[in-house]
Amino acid sequence: MKVRITKDYALIIVDVQYDSMPGGALPVPDGDRVVPVLNKYIKIFTEKGAQIVASRDWHPENHSSFKEYGGIWPSHCVQNTHGAMFHSDLQLPENTYIVSKATHPDKDAYSAFSGTDLAAYLKEKNIKRVFIGGLATDYCVKATVLDAIKEGFCTFFLEDASKGVDVNKGDVDRAIDEMLEHGGIKLTISDII
Ligand code: VGL
Ligand code: ZN
């Protein structure tokens, strides 16, 4: 499939933060490998005048998803810490729309649309198609793709720009199947013109 990028489209980069990288608090194996691929997408989308969006998990230090506060995860992506920063090799343009999620202690959010104004922002800009990649395929990327579809966007999953955790073997493949079953379309960089 070939898709020509236009200014009515958006690239949504999910949670490419240090705590999602190898060595981080909630690491995705090979998570750093998505960065150079995402940079290629960023270059193309920027050249075509499309919108770049970057989501970040942005927790208060007492977030309810943390073990000390009754959740299941180690503390991660705490607001204004190194672990919450975007990977510094990620070449986000100046006009990137940054979406902070799970910013309240008692509210969790896997999806970049959950508890944020992202859908309203994209609709206001008349954006019709969204292209989603980042970390992790079987958690926040999947949730973001499924919400984008629910919001009525024509939604593409960027397979080569995403990595999953695969806690249970097959989780990533099942996540991809679920996205496609709901109407998501799988793309790689060679499909983009
Ligand atoms: C969470 C990032 C990835 C959370 C889960 O529940 O806070 N964050 N997966
Ligand atoms: Zn989190």
PDB file of C-alpha atoms in Angstrom, residues 50-161:
ATOM      1  CA  ALA A  50       1.503  17.510   8.741  1.00  0.00           C
ATOM      2  CA  GLN A  51       1.062  17.841  12.512  1.00  0.00           C
ATOM      3  CA  ILE A  52       3.398  16.034  14.878  1.00  0.00           C
ATOM      4  CA  VAL A  53       1.977  14.966  18.253  1.00  0.00           C
ATOM      5  CA  ALA A  54       3.998  13.397  21.090  1.00  0.00           C
ATOM      6  CA  SER A  55       2.315  11.852  24.119  1.00  0.00           C
ATOM      7  CA  ARG A  56       4.043  11.363  27.424  1.00  0.00           C
ATOM      8  CA  ASP A  57       3.136   9.399  30.539  1.00  0.00           C
ATOM      9  CA  TRP A  58       3.371  12.257  33.078  1.00  0.00           C
ATOM     10  CA  HIS A  59       2.629  11.069  36.595  1.00  0.00           C
ATOM     11  CA  PRO A  60       2.601  12.870  39.922  1.00  0.00           C
ATOM     12  CA  GLU A  61       5.021  11.109  42.307  1.00  0.00           C
ATOM     13  CA  ASN A  62       2.070   9.588  44.246  1.00  0.00           C
ATOM     14  CA  HIS A  63       0.314   8.073  41.246  1.00  0.00           C
ATOM     15  CA  SER A  64      -2.089   5.208  41.944  1.00  0.00           C
ATOM     16  CA  SER A  65      -0.475   2.949  39.320  1.00  0.00           C
ATOM     17  CA  PHE A  66       2.704   2.832  41.438  1.00  0.00           C
ATOM     18  CA  LYS A  67       3.233  -0.119  43.802  1.00  0.00           C
ATOM     19  CA  GLU A  68       3.671   2.147  46.869  1.00  0.00           C
ATOM     20  CA  TYR A  69       0.227   3.598  46.155  1.00  0.00           C
ATOM     21  CA  GLY A  70      -1.670   0.370  45.478  1.00  0.00           C
ATOM     22  CA  GLY A  71      -0.864  -0.125  41.804  1.00  0.00           C
ATOM     23  CA  ILE A  72       1.132  -2.769  39.971  1.00  0.00           C
ATOM     24  CA  TRP A  73       3.983  -0.773  38.394  1.00  0.00           C
ATOM     25  CA  PRO A  74       7.246   0.552  39.796  1.00  0.00           C
ATOM     26  CA  SER A  75       7.369   4.329  39.977  1.00  0.00           C
ATOM     27  CA  HIS A  76       7.986   5.687  36.453  1.00  0.00           C
ATOM     28  CA  CYS A  77       7.609   8.792  34.284  1.00  0.00           C
ATOM     29  CA  VAL A  78       7.274  11.123  37.253  1.00  0.00           C
ATOM     30  CA  GLN A  79       6.704  14.705  36.094  1.00  0.00           C
ATOM     31  CA  ASN A  80       9.912  16.674  35.484  1.00  0.00           C
ATOM     32  CA  THR A  81      12.282  13.759  36.198  1.00  0.00           C
ATOM     33  CA  HIS A  82      14.819  12.414  33.695  1.00  0.00           C
ATOM     34  CA  GLY A  83      12.751   9.238  33.224  1.00  0.00           C
ATOM     35  CA  ALA A  84       9.814  11.295  32.009  1.00  0.00           C
ATOM     36  CA  MET A  85      11.841  13.185  29.381  1.00  0.00           C
ATOM     37  CA  PHE A  86      11.543  12.336  25.699  1.00  0.00           C
ATOM     38  CA  HIS A  87      14.580  10.475  24.355  1.00  0.00           C
ATOM     39  CA  SER A  88      16.968  13.263  23.392  1.00  0.00           C
ATOM     40  CA  ASP A  89      17.670  11.727  19.956  1.00  0.00           C
ATOM     41  CA  LEU A  90      14.006  12.071  19.028  1.00  0.00           C
ATOM     42  CA  GLN A  91      13.907  15.022  16.633  1.00  0.00           C
ATOM     43  CA  LEU A  92      10.649  16.639  17.650  1.00  0.00           C
ATOM     44  CA  PRO A  93       9.962  19.863  15.750  1.00  0.00           C
ATOM     45  CA  GLU A  94       9.249  23.024  17.706  1.00  0.00           C
ATOM     46  CA  ASN A  95       5.522  23.003  16.935  1.00  0.00           C
ATOM     47  CA  THR A  96       5.035  19.435  18.231  1.00  0.00           C
ATOM     48  CA  TYR A  97       1.771  19.151  20.139  1.00  0.00           C
ATOM     49  CA  ILE A  98       2.672  17.563  23.485  1.00  0.00           C
ATOM     50  CA  VAL A  99      -0.003  15.543  25.250  1.00  0.00           C
ATOM     51  CA  SER A 100       0.555  14.738  28.933  1.00  0.00           C
ATOM     52  CA  LYS A 101      -1.488  11.816  30.270  1.00  0.00           C
ATOM     53  CA  ALA A 102      -2.212  10.224  33.647  1.00  0.00           C
ATOM     54  CA  THR A 103      -1.381  13.512  35.357  1.00  0.00           C
ATOM     55  CA  HIS A 104      -3.808  13.008  38.254  1.00  0.00           C
ATOM     56  CA  PRO A 105      -2.908  10.667  41.145  1.00  0.00           C
ATOM     57  CA  ASP A 106      -6.115   8.639  40.874  1.00  0.00           C
ATOM     58  CA  LYS A 107      -6.507   8.440  37.083  1.00  0.00           C
ATOM     59  CA  ASP A 108      -4.579   6.087  34.841  1.00  0.00           C
ATOM     60  CA  ALA A 109      -4.290   6.468  31.089  1.00  0.00           C
ATOM     61  CA  TYR A 110      -2.719   4.108  28.585  1.00  0.00           C
ATOM     62  CA  SER A 111      -4.158   5.943  25.586  1.00  0.00           C
ATOM     63  CA  ALA A 112      -3.016   9.414  24.490  1.00  0.00           C
ATOM     64  CA  PHE A 113      -6.746  10.216  24.100  1.00  0.00           C
ATOM     65  CA  SER A 114      -7.639   9.202  27.654  1.00  0.00           C
ATOM     66  CA  GLY A 115      -8.374  12.242  29.834  1.00  0.00           C
ATOM     67  CA  THR A 116      -6.659  14.595  27.341  1.00  0.00           C
ATOM     68  CA  ASP A 117      -7.874  17.117  24.766  1.00  0.00           C
ATOM     69  CA  LEU A 118      -6.145  15.298  21.878  1.00  0.00           C
ATOM     70  CA  ALA A 119      -9.340  14.323  20.006  1.00  0.00           C
ATOM     71  CA  ALA A 120     -10.699  17.880  20.234  1.00  0.00           C
ATOM     72  CA  TYR A 121      -7.351  19.316  19.140  1.00  0.00           C
ATOM     73  CA  LEU A 122      -7.133  17.069  16.058  1.00  0.00           C
ATOM     74  CA  LYS A 123     -10.779  17.667  15.107  1.00  0.00           C
ATOM     75  CA  GLU A 124     -10.350  21.412  15.507  1.00  0.00           C
ATOM     76  CA  LYS A 125      -7.443  21.189  13.056  1.00  0.00           C
ATOM     77  CA  ASN A 126      -9.618  19.120  10.704  1.00  0.00           C
ATOM     78  CA  ILE A 127      -7.199  16.210  10.786  1.00  0.00           C
ATOM     79  CA  LYS A 128      -8.640  13.093   9.158  1.00  0.00           C
ATOM     80  CA  ARG A 129      -5.922  10.487   9.369  1.00  0.00           C
ATOM     81  CA  VAL A 130      -3.578   9.621  12.200  1.00  0.00           C
ATOM     82  CA  PHE A 131      -0.384   7.557  12.075  1.00  0.00           C
ATOM     83  CA  ILE A 132       0.590   6.072  15.423  1.00  0.00           C
ATOM     84  CA  GLY A 133       3.832   4.540  16.653  1.00  0.00           C
ATOM     85  CA  GLY A 134       6.038   4.408  19.749  1.00  0.00           C
ATOM     86  CA  LEU A 135       5.981   2.453  23.006  1.00  0.00           C
ATOM     87  CA  ALA A 136       4.687   0.006  23.875  1.00  0.00           C
ATOM     88  CA  THR A 137       2.797  -1.767  21.087  1.00  0.00           C
ATOM     89  CA  ASP A 138       0.859  -4.021  23.468  1.00  0.00           C
ATOM     90  CA  TYR A 139      -0.073  -1.240  25.941  1.00  0.00           C
ATOM     91  CA  CYS A 140      -0.176   2.466  25.204  1.00  0.00           C
ATOM     92  CA  VAL A 141       0.188   2.264  21.410  1.00  0.00           C
ATOM     93  CA  LYS A 142      -2.644  -0.262  21.161  1.00  0.00           C
ATOM     94  CA  ALA A 143      -4.885   1.785  23.472  1.00  0.00           C
ATOM     95  CA  THR A 144      -4.159   4.955  21.475  1.00  0.00           C
ATOM     96  CA  VAL A 145      -4.899   3.238  18.151  1.00  0.00           C
ATOM     97  CA  LEU A 146      -8.208   1.795  19.422  1.00  0.00           C
ATOM     98  CA  ASP A 147      -9.302   5.194  20.809  1.00  0.00           C
ATOM     99  CA  ALA A 148      -8.342   6.969  17.564  1.00  0.00           C
ATOM    100  CA  ILE A 149     -10.571   4.539  15.667  1.00  0.00           C
ATOM    101  CA  LYS A 150     -13.422   5.123  18.160  1.00  0.00           C
ATOM    102  CA  GLU A 151     -13.018   8.871  17.678  1.00  0.00           C
ATOM    103  CA  GLY A 152     -13.586   8.369  13.950  1.00  0.00           C
ATOM    104  CA  PHE A 153     -10.075   8.919  12.634  1.00  0.00           C
ATOM    105  CA  CYS A 154      -8.745   6.810   9.788  1.00  0.00           C
ATOM    106  CA  THR A 155      -5.996   5.176  11.826  1.00  0.00           C
ATOM    107  CA  PHE A 156      -2.667   3.686  10.826  1.00  0.00           C
ATOM    108  CA  PHE A 157      -0.390   1.618  13.087  1.00  0.00           C
ATOM    109  CA  LEU A 158       3.312   2.148  12.315  1.00  0.00           C
ATOM    110  CA  GLU A 159       4.708  -1.312  12.834  1.00  0.00           C
ATOM    111  CA  ASP A 160       8.361  -0.472  12.242  1.00  0.00           C
ATOM    112  CA  ALA A 161       8.197   2.534  14.598  1.00  0.00           C
TER     113      ALA A 161
END
